[in-house]
Short mmCIF file of C-alpha atoms in Angstrom, two decimals:
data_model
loop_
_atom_site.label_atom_id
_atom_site.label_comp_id
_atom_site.label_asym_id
_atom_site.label_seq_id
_atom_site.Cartn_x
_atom_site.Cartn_y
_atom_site.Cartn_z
CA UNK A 1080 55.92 -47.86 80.78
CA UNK A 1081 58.99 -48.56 83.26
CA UNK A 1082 62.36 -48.90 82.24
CA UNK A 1083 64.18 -51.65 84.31
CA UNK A 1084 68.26 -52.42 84.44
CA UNK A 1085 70.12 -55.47 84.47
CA UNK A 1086 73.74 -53.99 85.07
CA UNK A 1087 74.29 -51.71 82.81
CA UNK A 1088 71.74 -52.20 79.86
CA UNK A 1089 68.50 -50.62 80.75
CA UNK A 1090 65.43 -52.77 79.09
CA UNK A 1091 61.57 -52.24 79.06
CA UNK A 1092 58.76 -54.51 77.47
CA UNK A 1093 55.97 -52.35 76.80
CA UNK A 1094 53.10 -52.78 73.57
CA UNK A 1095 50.92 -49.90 74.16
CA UNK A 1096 48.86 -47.82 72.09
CA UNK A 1097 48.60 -43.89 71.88
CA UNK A 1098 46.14 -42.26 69.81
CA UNK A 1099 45.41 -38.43 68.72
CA UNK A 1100 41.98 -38.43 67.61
CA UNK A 1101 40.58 -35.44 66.08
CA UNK A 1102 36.97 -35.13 66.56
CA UNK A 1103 36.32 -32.98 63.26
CA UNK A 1104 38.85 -32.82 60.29
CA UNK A 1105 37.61 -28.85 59.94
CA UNK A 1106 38.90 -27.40 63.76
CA UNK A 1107 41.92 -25.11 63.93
CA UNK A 1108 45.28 -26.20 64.20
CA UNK A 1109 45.08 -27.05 68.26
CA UNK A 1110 46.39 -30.10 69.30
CA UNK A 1111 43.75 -29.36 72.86
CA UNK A 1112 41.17 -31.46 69.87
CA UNK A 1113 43.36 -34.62 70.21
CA UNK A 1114 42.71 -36.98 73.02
CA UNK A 1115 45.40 -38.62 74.06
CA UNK A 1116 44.29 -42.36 75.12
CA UNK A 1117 46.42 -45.71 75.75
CA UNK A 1118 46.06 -49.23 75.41
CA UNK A 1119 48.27 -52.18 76.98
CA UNK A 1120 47.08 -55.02 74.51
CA UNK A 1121 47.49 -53.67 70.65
CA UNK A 1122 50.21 -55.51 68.87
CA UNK A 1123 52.47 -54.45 65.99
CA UNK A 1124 50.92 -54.11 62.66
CA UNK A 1125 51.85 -57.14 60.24
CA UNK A 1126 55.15 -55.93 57.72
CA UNK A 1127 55.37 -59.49 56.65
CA UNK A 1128 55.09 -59.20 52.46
CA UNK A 1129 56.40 -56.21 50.41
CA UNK A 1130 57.34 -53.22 52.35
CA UNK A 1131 59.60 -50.01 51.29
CA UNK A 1132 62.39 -48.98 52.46
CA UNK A 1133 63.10 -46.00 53.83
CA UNK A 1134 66.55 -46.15 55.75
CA UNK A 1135 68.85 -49.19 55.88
CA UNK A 1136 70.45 -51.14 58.26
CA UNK A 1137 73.62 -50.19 60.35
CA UNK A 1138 73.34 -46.43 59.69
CA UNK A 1139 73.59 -43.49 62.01
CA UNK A 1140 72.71 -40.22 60.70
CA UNK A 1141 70.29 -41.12 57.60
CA UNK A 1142 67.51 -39.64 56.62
CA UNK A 1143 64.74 -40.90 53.45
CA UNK A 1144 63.74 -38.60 50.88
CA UNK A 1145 60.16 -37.35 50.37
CA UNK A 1146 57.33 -40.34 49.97
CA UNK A 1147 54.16 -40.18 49.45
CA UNK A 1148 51.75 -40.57 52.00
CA UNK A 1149 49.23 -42.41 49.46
CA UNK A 1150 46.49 -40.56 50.86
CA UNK A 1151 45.72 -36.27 52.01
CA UNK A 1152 46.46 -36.88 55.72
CA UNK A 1153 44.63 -34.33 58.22
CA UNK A 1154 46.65 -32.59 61.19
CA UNK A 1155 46.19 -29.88 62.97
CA UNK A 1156 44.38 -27.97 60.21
CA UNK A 1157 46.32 -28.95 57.24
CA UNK A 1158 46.68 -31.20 54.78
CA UNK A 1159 49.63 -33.40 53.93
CA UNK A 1160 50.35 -35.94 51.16
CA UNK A 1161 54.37 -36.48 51.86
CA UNK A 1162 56.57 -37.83 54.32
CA UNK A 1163 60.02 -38.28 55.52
CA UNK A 1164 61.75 -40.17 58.02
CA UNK A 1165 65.31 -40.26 59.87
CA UNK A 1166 66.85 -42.94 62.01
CA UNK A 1167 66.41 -40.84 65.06
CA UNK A 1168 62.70 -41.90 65.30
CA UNK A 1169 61.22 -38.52 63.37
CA UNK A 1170 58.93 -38.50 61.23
CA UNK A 1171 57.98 -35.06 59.34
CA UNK A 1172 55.37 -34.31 56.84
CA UNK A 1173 55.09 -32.10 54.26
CA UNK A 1174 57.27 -30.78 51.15
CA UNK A 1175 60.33 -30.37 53.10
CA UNK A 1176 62.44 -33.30 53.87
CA UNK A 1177 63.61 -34.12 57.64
CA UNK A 1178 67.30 -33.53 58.29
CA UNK A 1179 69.69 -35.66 60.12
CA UNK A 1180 70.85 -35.75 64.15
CA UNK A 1181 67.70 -34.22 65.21
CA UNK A 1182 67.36 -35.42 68.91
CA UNK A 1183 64.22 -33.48 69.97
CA UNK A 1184 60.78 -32.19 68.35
CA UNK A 1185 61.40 -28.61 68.47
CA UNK A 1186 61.72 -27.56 65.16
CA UNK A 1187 58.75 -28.69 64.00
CA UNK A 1188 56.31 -25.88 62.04
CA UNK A 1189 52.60 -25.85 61.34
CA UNK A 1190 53.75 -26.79 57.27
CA UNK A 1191 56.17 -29.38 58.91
CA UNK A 1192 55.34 -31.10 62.07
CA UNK A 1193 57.46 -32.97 63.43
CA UNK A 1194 56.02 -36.78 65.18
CA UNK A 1195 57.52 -39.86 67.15
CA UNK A 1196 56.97 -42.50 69.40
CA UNK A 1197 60.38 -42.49 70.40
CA UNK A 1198 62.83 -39.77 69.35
CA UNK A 1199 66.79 -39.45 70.47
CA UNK A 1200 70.38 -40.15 69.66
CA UNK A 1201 69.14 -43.38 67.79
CA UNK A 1202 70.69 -45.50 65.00
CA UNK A 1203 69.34 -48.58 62.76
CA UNK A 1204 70.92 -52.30 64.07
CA UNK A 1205 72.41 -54.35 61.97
CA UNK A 1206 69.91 -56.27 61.50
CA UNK A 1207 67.39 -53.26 61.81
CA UNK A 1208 65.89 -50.82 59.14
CA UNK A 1209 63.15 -47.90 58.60
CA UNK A 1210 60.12 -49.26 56.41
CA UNK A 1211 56.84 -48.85 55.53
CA UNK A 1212 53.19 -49.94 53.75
CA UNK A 1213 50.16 -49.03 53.48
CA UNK A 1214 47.13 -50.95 54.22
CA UNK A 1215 43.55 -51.14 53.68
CA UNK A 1216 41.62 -49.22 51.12
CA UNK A 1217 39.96 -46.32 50.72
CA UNK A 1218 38.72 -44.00 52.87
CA UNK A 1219 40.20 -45.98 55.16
CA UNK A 1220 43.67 -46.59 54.75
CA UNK A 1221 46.48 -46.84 56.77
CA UNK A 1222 50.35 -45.64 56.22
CA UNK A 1223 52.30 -48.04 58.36
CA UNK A 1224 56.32 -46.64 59.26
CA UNK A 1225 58.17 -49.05 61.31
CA UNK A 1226 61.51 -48.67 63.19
CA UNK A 1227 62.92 -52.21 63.26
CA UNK A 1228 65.75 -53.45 65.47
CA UNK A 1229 66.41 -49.56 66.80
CA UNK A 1230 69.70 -49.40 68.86
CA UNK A 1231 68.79 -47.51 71.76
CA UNK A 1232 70.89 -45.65 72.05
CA UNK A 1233 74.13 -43.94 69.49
CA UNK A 1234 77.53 -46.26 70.17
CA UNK A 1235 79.84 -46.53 67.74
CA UNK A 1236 79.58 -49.95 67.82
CA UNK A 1237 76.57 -51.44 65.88
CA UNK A 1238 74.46 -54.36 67.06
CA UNK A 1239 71.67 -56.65 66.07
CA UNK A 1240 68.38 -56.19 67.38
CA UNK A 1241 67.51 -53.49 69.79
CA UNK A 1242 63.88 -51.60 69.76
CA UNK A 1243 60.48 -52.09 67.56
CA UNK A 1244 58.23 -49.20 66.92
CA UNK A 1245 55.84 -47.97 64.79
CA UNK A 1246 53.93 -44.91 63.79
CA UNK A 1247 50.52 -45.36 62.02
CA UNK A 1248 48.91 -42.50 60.08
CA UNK A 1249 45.06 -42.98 58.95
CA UNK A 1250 43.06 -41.49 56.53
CA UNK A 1251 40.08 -39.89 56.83
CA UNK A 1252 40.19 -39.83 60.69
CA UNK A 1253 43.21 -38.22 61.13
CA UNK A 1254 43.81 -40.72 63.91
CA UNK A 1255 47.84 -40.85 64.95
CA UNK A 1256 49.13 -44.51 66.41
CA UNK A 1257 52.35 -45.11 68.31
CA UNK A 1258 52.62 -48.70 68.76
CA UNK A 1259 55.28 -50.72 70.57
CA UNK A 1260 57.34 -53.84 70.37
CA UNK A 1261 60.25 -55.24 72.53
CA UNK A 1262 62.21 -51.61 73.26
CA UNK A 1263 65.55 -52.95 74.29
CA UNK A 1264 68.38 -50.51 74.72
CA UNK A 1265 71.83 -51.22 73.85
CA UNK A 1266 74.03 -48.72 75.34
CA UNK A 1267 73.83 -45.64 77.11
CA UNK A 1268 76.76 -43.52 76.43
CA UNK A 1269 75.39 -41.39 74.33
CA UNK A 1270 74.79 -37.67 75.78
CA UNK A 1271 70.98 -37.73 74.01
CA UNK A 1272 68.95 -40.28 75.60
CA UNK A 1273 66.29 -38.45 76.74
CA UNK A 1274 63.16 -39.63 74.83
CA UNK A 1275 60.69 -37.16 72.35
CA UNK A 1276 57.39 -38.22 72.57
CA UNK A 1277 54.32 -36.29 70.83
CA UNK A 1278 54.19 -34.20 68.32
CA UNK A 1279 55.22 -30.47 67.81
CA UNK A 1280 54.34 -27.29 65.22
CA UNK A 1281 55.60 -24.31 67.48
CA UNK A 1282 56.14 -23.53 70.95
CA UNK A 1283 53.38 -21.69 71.97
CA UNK A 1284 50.18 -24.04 74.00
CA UNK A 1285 48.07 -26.39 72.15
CA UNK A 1286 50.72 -26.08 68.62
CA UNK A 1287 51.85 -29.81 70.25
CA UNK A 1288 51.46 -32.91 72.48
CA UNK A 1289 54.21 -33.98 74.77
CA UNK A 1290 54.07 -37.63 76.26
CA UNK A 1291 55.30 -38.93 79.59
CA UNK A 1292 55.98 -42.07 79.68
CA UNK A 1293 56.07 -42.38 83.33
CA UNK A 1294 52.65 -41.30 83.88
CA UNK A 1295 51.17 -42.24 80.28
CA UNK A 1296 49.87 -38.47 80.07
CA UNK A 1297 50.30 -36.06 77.39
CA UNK A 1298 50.33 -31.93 77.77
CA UNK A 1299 49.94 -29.46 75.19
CA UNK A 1300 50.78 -26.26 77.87
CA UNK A 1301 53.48 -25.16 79.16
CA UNK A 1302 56.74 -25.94 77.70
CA UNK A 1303 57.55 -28.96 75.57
CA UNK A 1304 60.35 -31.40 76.98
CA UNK A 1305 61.82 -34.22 76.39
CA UNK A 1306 61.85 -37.72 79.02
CA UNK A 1307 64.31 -38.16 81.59
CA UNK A 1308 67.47 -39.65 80.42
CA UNK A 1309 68.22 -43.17 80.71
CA UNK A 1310 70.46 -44.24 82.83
CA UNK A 1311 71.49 -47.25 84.11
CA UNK A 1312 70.78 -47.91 88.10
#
């Protein structure tokens, strides 16, 4: 994934697909059992029909409420059957509910991880929203959360359009997808535009999975960190 410029809005075209797949449900919570693989010709799921919503259009700081999963979803040794959102890009399961203006991972706990495909100083367009579906049937079901028309990143000023993405739980496997549309962004003048990427439960090695863009690699040592900041060149 490469961001390109075109004076000073940065835009970058990318549908790729990353996937955590745990090869048995039972293992301790260690994210070393995901592999991290990705795939340049996936396409957005289809949210054409009913969908829920989950935040609204032309909002900054908004978070959902608790929802149901619709399924027990396996990670990292636990169990989870709820979910909540913010327009930052974070997704967080569990019984506790995700708060607002979080720009990074950290802060995510083994009883509520925090995930993304693309987490910062974000806000719905005004044309965009936070919604979701689920798909298929059992054992085999999949919880579909899309961020349409993102505005990458915070201004004041709210516009249409802006960045597609979606996060994909599925039952049964445990199997985690980040999937991308057209990622346009808007402005850059916010101080948070450094990209979250992964997921995170604690600090320590193997409680999380940090993604590079750049490279299309993922760590779980080390220290977790966020993307370079976008900037316009």
């Amino acid at each position: 994934m490469k961001f390109y410029s075109l004076e000073k809005w940065a835009t970058f075209i990318v549908v790729f697909l990353l996937c955590f797949l745990p090869p048995s449900l039972v293992k301790a919570q260690n994210s070393s059992n995901y592999t991290f693989v990705t795939d340049n010709t996936s396409s957005l799921y289809d949210m054409s029909g009913v969908t829920t919503n989950l935040v609204s259009a032309g909002v900054d700081a908004t978070a959902s409420g608790l929802r149901s999963i619709g399924f027990t979803f396996p990670f990292m040794g636990n169990t989870f059957t709820q979910f909540s959102v913010n327009e930052d890009g974070v997704l967080q399961l569990g019984g506790t509910a995700v708060t607002t203006n979080v720009y990074n991972l950290n802060g995510g706990t083994a009883n509520s991880p925090r995930l993304a495909a693309f987490n910062a100083d974000l806000k719905t367009g005004t044309n965009g929203k936070v919604h979701f579906k689920e798909l298929g049937v059992a054992p085999n079901r999949k919880l579909v959360i899309e961020f349409l028309n993102i505005n990458l990143f915070y201004n004041f000023s709210t516009v249409a359009d802006g960045a597609t993405f979606q996060i994909v739980l599925h039952e049964t496997t445990g199997e985690i997808e980040y999937i991308y549309g057209m990622m346009n962004v808007n402005s850059i003048t916010s101080p948070n535009k450094s990209p979250s990427i992964g997921f995170y439960t604690g600090a320590a090695a193997n409680l999380f999975a940090n993604i590079l863009y750049s490279s299309h690699t993922a760590n779980t040592v080390g220290t977790f960190g966020a993307n370079p900041a976008v900037a316009a060149t």
